[in-house]
PDB file of C-alpha atoms in Angstrom:
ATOM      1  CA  UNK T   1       0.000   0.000   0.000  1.00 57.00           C
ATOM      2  CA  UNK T   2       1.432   3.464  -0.778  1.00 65.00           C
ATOM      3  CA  UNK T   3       1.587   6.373   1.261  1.00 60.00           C
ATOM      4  CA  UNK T   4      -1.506   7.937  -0.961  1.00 70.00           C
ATOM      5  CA  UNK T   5      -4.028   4.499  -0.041  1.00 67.00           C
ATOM      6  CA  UNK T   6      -2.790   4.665   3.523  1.00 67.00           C
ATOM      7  CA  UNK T   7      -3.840   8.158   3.615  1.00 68.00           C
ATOM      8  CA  UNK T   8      -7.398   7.361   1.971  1.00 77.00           C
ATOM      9  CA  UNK T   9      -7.789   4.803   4.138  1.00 79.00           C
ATOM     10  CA  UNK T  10      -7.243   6.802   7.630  1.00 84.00           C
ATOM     11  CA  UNK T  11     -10.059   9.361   6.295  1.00 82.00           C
ATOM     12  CA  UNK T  12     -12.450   6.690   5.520  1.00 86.00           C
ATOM     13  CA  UNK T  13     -12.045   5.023   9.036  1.00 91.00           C
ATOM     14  CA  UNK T  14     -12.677   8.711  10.656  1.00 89.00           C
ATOM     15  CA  UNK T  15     -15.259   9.679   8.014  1.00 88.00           C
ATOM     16  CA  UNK T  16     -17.362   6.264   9.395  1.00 91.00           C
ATOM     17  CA  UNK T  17     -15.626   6.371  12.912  1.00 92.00           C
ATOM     18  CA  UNK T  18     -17.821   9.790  13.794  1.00 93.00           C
ATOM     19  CA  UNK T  19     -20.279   9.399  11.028  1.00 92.00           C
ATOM     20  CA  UNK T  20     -23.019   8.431  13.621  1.00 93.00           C
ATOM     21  CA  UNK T  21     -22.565  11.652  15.184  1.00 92.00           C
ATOM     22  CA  UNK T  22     -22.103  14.009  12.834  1.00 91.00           C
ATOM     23  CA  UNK T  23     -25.720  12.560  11.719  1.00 92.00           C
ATOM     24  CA  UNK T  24     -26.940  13.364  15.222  1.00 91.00           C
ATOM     25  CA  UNK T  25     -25.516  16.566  14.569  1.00 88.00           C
ATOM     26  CA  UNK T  26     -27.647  17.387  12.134  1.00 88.00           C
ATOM     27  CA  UNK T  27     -30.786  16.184  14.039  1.00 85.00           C
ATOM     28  CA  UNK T  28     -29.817  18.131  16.606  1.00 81.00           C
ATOM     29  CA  UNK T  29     -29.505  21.469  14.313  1.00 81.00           C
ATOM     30  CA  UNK T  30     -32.681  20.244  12.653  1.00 78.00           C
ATOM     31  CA  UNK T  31     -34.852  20.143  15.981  1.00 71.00           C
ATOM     32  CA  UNK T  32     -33.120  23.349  17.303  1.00 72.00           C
ATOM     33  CA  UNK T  33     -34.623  25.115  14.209  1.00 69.00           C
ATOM     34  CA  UNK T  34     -37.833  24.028  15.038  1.00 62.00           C
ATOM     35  CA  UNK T  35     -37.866  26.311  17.939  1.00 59.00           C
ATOM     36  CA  UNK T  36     -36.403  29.217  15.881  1.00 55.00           C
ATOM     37  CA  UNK T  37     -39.189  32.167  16.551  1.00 48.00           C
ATOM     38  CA  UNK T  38     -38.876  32.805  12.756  1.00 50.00           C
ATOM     39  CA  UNK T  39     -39.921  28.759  11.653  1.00 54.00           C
ATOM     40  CA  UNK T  40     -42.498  27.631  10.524  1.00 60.00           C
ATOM     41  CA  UNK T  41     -43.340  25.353  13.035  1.00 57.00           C
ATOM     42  CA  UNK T  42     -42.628  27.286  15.967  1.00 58.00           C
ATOM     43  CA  UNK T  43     -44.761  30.227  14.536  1.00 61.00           C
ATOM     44  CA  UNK T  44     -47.456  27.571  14.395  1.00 64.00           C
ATOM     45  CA  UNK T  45     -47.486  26.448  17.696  1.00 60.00           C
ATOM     46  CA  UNK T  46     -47.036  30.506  19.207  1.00 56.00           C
ATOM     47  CA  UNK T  47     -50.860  30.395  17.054  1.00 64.00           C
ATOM     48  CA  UNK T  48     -51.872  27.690  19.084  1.00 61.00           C
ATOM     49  CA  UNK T  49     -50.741  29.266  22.428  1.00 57.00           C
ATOM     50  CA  UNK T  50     -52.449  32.862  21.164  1.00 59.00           C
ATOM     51  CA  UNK T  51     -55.847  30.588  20.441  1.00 60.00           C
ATOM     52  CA  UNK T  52     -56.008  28.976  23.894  1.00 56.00           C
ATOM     53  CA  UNK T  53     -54.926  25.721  22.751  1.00 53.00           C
ATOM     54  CA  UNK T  54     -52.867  25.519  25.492  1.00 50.00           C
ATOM     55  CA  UNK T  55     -52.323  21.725  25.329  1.00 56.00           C
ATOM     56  CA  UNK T  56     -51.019  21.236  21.582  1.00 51.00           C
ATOM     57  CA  UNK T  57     -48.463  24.484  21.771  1.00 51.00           C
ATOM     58  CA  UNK T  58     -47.043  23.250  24.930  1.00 61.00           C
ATOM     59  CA  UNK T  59     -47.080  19.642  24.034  1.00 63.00           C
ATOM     60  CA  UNK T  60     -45.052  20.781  20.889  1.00 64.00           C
ATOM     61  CA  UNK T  61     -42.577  22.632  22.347  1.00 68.00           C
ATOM     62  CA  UNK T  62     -41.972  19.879  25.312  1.00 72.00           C
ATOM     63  CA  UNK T  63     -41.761  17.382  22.293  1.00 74.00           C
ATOM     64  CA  UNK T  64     -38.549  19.133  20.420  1.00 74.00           C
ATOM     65  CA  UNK T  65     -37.320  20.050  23.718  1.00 77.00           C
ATOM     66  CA  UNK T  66     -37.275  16.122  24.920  1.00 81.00           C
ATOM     67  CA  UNK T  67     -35.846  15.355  21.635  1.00 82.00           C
ATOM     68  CA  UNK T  68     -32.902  17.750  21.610  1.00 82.00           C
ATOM     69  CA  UNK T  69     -32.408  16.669  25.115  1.00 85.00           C
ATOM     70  CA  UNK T  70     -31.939  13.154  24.217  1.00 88.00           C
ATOM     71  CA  UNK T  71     -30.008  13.767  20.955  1.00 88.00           C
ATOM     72  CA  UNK T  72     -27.658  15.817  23.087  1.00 88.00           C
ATOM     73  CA  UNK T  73     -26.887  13.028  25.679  1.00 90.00           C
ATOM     74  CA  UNK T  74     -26.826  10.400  22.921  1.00 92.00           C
ATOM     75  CA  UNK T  75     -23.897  12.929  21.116  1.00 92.00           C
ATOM     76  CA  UNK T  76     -22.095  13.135  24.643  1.00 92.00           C
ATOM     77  CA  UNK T  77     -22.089  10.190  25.201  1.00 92.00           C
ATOM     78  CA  UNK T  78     -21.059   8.663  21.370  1.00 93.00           C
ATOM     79  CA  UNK T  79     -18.214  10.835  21.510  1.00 92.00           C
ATOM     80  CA  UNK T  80     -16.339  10.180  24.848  1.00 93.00           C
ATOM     81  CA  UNK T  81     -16.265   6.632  23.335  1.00 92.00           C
ATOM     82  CA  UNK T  82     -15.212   8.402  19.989  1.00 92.00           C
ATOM     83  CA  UNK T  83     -12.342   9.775  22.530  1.00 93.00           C
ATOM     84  CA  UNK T  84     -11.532   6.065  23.873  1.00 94.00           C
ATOM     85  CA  UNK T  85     -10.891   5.171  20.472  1.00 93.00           C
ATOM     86  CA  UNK T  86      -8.760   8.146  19.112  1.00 93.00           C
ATOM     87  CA  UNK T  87      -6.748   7.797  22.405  1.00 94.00           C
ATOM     88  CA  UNK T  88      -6.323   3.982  21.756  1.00 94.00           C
ATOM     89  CA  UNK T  89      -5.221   4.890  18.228  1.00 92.00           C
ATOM     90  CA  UNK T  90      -2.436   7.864  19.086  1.00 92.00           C
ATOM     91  CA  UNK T  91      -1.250   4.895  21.480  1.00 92.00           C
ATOM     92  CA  UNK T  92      -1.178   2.418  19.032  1.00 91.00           C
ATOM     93  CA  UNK T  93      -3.635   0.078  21.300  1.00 91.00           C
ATOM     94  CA  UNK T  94      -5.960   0.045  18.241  1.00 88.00           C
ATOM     95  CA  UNK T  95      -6.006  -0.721  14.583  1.00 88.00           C
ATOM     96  CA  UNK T  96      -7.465   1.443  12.347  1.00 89.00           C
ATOM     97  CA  UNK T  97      -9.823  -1.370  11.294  1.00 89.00           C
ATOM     98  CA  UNK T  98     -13.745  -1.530  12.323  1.00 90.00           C
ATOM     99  CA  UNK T  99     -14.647   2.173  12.811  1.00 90.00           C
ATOM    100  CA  UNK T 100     -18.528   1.514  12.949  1.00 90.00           C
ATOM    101  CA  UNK T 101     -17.839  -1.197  15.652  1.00 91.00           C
ATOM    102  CA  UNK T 102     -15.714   1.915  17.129  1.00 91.00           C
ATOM    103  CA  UNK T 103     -18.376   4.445  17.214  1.00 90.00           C
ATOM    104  CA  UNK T 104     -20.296   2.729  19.890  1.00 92.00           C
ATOM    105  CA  UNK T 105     -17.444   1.941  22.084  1.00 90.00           C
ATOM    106  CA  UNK T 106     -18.913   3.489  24.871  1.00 91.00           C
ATOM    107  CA  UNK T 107     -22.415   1.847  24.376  1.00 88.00           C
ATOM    108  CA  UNK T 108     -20.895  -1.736  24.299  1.00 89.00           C
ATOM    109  CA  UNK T 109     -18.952  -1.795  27.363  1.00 90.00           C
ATOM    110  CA  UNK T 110     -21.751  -1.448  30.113  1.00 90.00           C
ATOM    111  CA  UNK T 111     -19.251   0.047  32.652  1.00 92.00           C
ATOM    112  CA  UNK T 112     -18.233   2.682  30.638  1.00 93.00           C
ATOM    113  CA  UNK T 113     -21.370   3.367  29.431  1.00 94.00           C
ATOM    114  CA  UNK T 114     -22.413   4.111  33.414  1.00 94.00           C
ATOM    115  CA  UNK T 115     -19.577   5.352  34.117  1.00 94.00           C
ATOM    116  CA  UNK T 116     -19.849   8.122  31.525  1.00 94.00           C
ATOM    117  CA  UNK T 117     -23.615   8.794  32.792  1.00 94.00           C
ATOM    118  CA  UNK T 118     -22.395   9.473  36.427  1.00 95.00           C
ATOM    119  CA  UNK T 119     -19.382  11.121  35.612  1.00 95.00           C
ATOM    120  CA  UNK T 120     -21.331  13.473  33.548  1.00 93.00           C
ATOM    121  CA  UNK T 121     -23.844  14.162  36.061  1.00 94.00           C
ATOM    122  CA  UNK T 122     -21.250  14.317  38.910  1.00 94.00           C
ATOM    123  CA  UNK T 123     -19.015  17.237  36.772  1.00 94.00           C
ATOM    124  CA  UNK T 124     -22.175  19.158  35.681  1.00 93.00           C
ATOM    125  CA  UNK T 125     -24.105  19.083  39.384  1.00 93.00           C
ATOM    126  CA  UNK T 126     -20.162  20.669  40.092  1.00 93.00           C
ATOM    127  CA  UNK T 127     -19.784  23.002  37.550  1.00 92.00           C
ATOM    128  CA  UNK T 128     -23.428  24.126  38.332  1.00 91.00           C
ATOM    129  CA  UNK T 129     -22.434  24.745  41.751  1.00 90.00           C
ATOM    130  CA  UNK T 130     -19.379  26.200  40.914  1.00 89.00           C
ATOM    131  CA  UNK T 131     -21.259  28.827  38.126  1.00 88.00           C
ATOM    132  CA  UNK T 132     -23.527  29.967  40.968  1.00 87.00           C
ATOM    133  CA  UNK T 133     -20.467  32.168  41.904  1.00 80.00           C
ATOM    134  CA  UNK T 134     -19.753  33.793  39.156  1.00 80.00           C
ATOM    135  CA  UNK T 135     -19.551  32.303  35.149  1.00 80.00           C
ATOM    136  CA  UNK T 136     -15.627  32.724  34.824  1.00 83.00           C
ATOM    137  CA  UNK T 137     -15.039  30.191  38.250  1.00 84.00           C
ATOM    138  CA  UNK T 138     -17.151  27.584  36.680  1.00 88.00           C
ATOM    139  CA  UNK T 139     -15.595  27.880  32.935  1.00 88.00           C
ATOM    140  CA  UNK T 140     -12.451  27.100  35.149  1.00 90.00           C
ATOM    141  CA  UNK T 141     -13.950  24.173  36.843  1.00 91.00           C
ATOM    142  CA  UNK T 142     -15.238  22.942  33.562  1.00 92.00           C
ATOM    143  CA  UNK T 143     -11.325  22.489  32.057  1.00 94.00           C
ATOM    144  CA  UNK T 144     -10.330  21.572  35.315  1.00 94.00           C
ATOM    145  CA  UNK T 145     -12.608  18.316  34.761  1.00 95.00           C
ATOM    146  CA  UNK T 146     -12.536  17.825  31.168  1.00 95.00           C
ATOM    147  CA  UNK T 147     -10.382  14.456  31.894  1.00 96.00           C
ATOM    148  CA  UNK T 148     -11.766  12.607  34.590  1.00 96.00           C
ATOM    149  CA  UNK T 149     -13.682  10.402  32.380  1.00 95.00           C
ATOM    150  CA  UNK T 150     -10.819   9.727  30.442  1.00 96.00           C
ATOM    151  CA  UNK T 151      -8.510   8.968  33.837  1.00 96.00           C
ATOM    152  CA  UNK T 152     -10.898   7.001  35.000  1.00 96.00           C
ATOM    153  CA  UNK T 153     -11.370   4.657  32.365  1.00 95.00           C
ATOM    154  CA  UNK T 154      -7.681   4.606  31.661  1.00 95.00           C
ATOM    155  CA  UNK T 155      -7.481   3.018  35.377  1.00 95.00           C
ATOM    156  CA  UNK T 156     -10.542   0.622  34.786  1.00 94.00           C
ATOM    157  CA  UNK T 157      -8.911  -0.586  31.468  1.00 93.00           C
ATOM    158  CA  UNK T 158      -5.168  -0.940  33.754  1.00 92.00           C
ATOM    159  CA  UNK T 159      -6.900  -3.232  35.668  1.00 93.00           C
ATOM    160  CA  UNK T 160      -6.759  -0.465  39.048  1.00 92.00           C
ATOM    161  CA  UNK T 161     -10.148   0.934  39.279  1.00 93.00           C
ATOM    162  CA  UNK T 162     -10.995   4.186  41.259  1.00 95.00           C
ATOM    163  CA  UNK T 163     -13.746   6.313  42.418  1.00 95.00           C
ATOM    164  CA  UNK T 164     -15.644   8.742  40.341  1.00 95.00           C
ATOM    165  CA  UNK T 165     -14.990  11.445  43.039  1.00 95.00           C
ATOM    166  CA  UNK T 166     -10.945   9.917  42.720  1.00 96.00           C
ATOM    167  CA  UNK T 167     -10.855  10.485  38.533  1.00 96.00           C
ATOM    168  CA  UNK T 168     -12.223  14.106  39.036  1.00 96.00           C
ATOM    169  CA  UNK T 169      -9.580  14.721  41.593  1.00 95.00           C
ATOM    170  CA  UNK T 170      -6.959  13.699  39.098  1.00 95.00           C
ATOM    171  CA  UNK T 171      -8.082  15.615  36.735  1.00 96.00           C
ATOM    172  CA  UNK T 172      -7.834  18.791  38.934  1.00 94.00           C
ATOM    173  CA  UNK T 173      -4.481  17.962  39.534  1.00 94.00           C
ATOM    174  CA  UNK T 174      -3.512  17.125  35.823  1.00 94.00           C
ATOM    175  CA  UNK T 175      -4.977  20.048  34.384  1.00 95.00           C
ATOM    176  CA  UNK T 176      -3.277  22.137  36.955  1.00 92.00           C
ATOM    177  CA  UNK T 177      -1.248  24.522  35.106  1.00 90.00           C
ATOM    178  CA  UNK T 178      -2.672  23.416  31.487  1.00 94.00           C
ATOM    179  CA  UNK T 179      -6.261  24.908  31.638  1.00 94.00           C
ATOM    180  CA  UNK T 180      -4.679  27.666  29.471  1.00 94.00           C
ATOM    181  CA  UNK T 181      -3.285  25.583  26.726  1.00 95.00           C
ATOM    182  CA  UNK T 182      -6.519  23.886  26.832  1.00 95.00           C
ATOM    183  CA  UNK T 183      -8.402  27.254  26.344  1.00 94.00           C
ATOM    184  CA  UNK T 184      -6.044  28.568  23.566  1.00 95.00           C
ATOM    185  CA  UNK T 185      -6.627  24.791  21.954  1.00 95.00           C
ATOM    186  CA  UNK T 186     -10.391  24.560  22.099  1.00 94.00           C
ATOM    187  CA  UNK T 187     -10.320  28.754  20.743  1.00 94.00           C
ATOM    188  CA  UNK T 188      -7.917  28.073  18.019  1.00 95.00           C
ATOM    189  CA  UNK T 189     -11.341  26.154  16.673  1.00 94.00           C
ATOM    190  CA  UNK T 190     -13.584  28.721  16.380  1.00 94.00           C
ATOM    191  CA  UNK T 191     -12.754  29.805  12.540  1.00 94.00           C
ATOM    192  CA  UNK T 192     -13.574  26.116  11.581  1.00 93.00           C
ATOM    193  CA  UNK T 193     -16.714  25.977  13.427  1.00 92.00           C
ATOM    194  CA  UNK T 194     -17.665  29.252  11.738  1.00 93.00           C
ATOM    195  CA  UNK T 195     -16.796  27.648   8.283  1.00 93.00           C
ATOM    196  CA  UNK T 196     -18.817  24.632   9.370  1.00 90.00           C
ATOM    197  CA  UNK T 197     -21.460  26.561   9.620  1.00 87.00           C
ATOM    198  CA  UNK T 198     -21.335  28.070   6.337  1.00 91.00           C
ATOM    199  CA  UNK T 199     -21.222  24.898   4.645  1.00 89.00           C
ATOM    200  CA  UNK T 200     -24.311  23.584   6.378  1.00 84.00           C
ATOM    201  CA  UNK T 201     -22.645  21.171   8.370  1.00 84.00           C
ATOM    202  CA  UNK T 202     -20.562  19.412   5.269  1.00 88.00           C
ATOM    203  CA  UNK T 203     -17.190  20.236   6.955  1.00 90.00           C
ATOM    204  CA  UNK T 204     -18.229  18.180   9.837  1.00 90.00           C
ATOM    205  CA  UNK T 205     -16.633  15.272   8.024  1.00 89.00           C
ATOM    206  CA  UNK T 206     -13.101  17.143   8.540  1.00 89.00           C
ATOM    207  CA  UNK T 207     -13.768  19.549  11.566  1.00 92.00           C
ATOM    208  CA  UNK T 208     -15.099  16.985  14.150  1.00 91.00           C
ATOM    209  CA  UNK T 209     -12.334  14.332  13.586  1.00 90.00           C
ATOM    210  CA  UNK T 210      -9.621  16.752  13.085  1.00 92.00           C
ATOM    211  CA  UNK T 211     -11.120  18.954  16.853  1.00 93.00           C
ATOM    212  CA  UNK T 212     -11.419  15.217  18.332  1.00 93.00           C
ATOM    213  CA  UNK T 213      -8.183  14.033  17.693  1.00 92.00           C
ATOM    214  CA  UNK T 214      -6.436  17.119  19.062  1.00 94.00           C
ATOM    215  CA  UNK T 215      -8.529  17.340  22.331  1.00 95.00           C
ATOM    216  CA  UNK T 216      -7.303  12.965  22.648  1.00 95.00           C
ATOM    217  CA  UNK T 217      -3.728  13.943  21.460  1.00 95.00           C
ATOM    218  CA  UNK T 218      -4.080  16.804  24.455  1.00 96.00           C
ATOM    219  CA  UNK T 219      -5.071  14.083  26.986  1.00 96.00           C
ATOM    220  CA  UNK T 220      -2.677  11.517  25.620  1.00 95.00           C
ATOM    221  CA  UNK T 221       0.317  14.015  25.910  1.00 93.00           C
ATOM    222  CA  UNK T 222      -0.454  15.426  29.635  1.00 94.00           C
ATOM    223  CA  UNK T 223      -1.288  11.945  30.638  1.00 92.00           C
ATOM    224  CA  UNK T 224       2.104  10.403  29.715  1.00 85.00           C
ATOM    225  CA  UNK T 225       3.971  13.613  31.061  1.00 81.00           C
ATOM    226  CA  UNK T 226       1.912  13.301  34.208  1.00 74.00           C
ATOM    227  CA  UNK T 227       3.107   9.616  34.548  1.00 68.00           C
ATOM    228  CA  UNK T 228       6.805  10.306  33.601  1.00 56.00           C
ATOM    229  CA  UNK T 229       6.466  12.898  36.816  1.00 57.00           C
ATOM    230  CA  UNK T 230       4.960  10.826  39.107  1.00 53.00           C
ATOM    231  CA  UNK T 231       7.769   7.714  38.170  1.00 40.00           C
ATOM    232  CA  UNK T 232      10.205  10.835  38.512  1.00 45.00           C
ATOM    233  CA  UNK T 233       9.113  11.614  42.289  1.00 46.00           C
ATOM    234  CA  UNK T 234       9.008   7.985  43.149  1.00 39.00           C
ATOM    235  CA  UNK T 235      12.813   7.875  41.730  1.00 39.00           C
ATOM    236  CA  UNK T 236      13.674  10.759  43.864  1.00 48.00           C
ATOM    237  CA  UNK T 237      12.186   9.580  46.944  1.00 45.00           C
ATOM    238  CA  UNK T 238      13.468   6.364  46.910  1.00 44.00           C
ATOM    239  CA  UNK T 239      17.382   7.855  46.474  1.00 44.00           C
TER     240      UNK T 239
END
């Protein structure tokens, strides 16, 4: 195979890898303009409220809210496993061989699965708590937590589980002094989303691999340098 087929290959595994998403994606976008006040539909159902029908209009709206609700958990969740899998890959743990089987990584290993439903709830109910104080503290908290999921299943999969409350405190203290480089990385994104937009959501075939695999490549590369330190420490403590 030469370098060109290698190539083609690596963007058809990613274009399948996070196909299921990016076609959540645009379910997402396509309930969200239901609720635009300029839509059709949404115009409709303001009728129905102005006529009395209470019942339909707010039976309408609580629809396409419960939907985007639910598409936005399935996405969350469908892309930490996406996450798994790019940070298997940049650690050459995985082939880049059944990327459909890949997609729903985190819906075919029941721990993870639960473990990614608590560990969301668990960071948001903190973040929440954190945002009551001001909106800059919990943006803070928010990077501060961004890898307990990942630390957490990185010690189920080594065989030395901890606690949820354990992978968020690790993530604290692995972040410390790399929330910025985070920010600047997640901000150096924007243009592409922008461009995204403007094709309608057809860059989404570059832009969401391309933003996934640079958020996994951040984790991989703190993770390892965060090991190296803590091997360094026990070296220095034993001499």
């Amino acid at each position: 195979m030469n370098l060109n087929d290698y190539y083609q290959v690596i963007f058809h595994f990613f274009v399948i890898l996070f196909l299921p998403v990016i076609i959540l994606q645009f379910g997402n976008s396509f309930a969200s303009s239901m609720i635009d006040v300029q839509s059709k539909a949404f115009q409709n159902t303001y009728a129905m409220l102005l006529e009395g029908d209470m019942n339909a209009g707010t039976e309408n709206l609580l629809l396409i809210f419960a939907i985007m609700a639910l598409l936005g958990i399935i996405i969350s969740l469908l892309s930490a496993g996406m996450t798994f899998a790019s940070i298997d890959l940049l650690r050459n743990k995985a082939k880049f061989d059944q990327p459909m089987t890949k997609s729903f990584t985190i819906l075919n290993n029941g721990t993870y699965f639960i473990s990614a439903i608590i560990m969301g709830i668990l960071t948001t109910i903190m973040i929440f708590l954190w945002s009551l104080l001001f909106v800059i503290p919990g943006i803070i908290k928010s990077f501060s937590y961004v890898q307990a999921l990942n630390i957490y299943r990185d010690a189920l999969d080594a065989g030395k589980p901890i606690g949820y409350f354990e992978a968020i405190t690790k993530s604290r203290q692995m972040m410390a002094g790399h929330k910025m480089e985070y920010f600047i990385l997640a901000l150096s994104f924007i243009g592409w989303y922008i461009l995204e937009g403007l094709s309608f959501g057809v860059l989404s075939f570059w832009v969401l691999p391309y933003t996934q695999l640079a958020f996994a490549n951040f984790y991989v590369k703190i993770a390892d340098d965060s090991q190296s330190e803590d091997l360094t420490s026990i070296f220095d403590h034993q001499a």
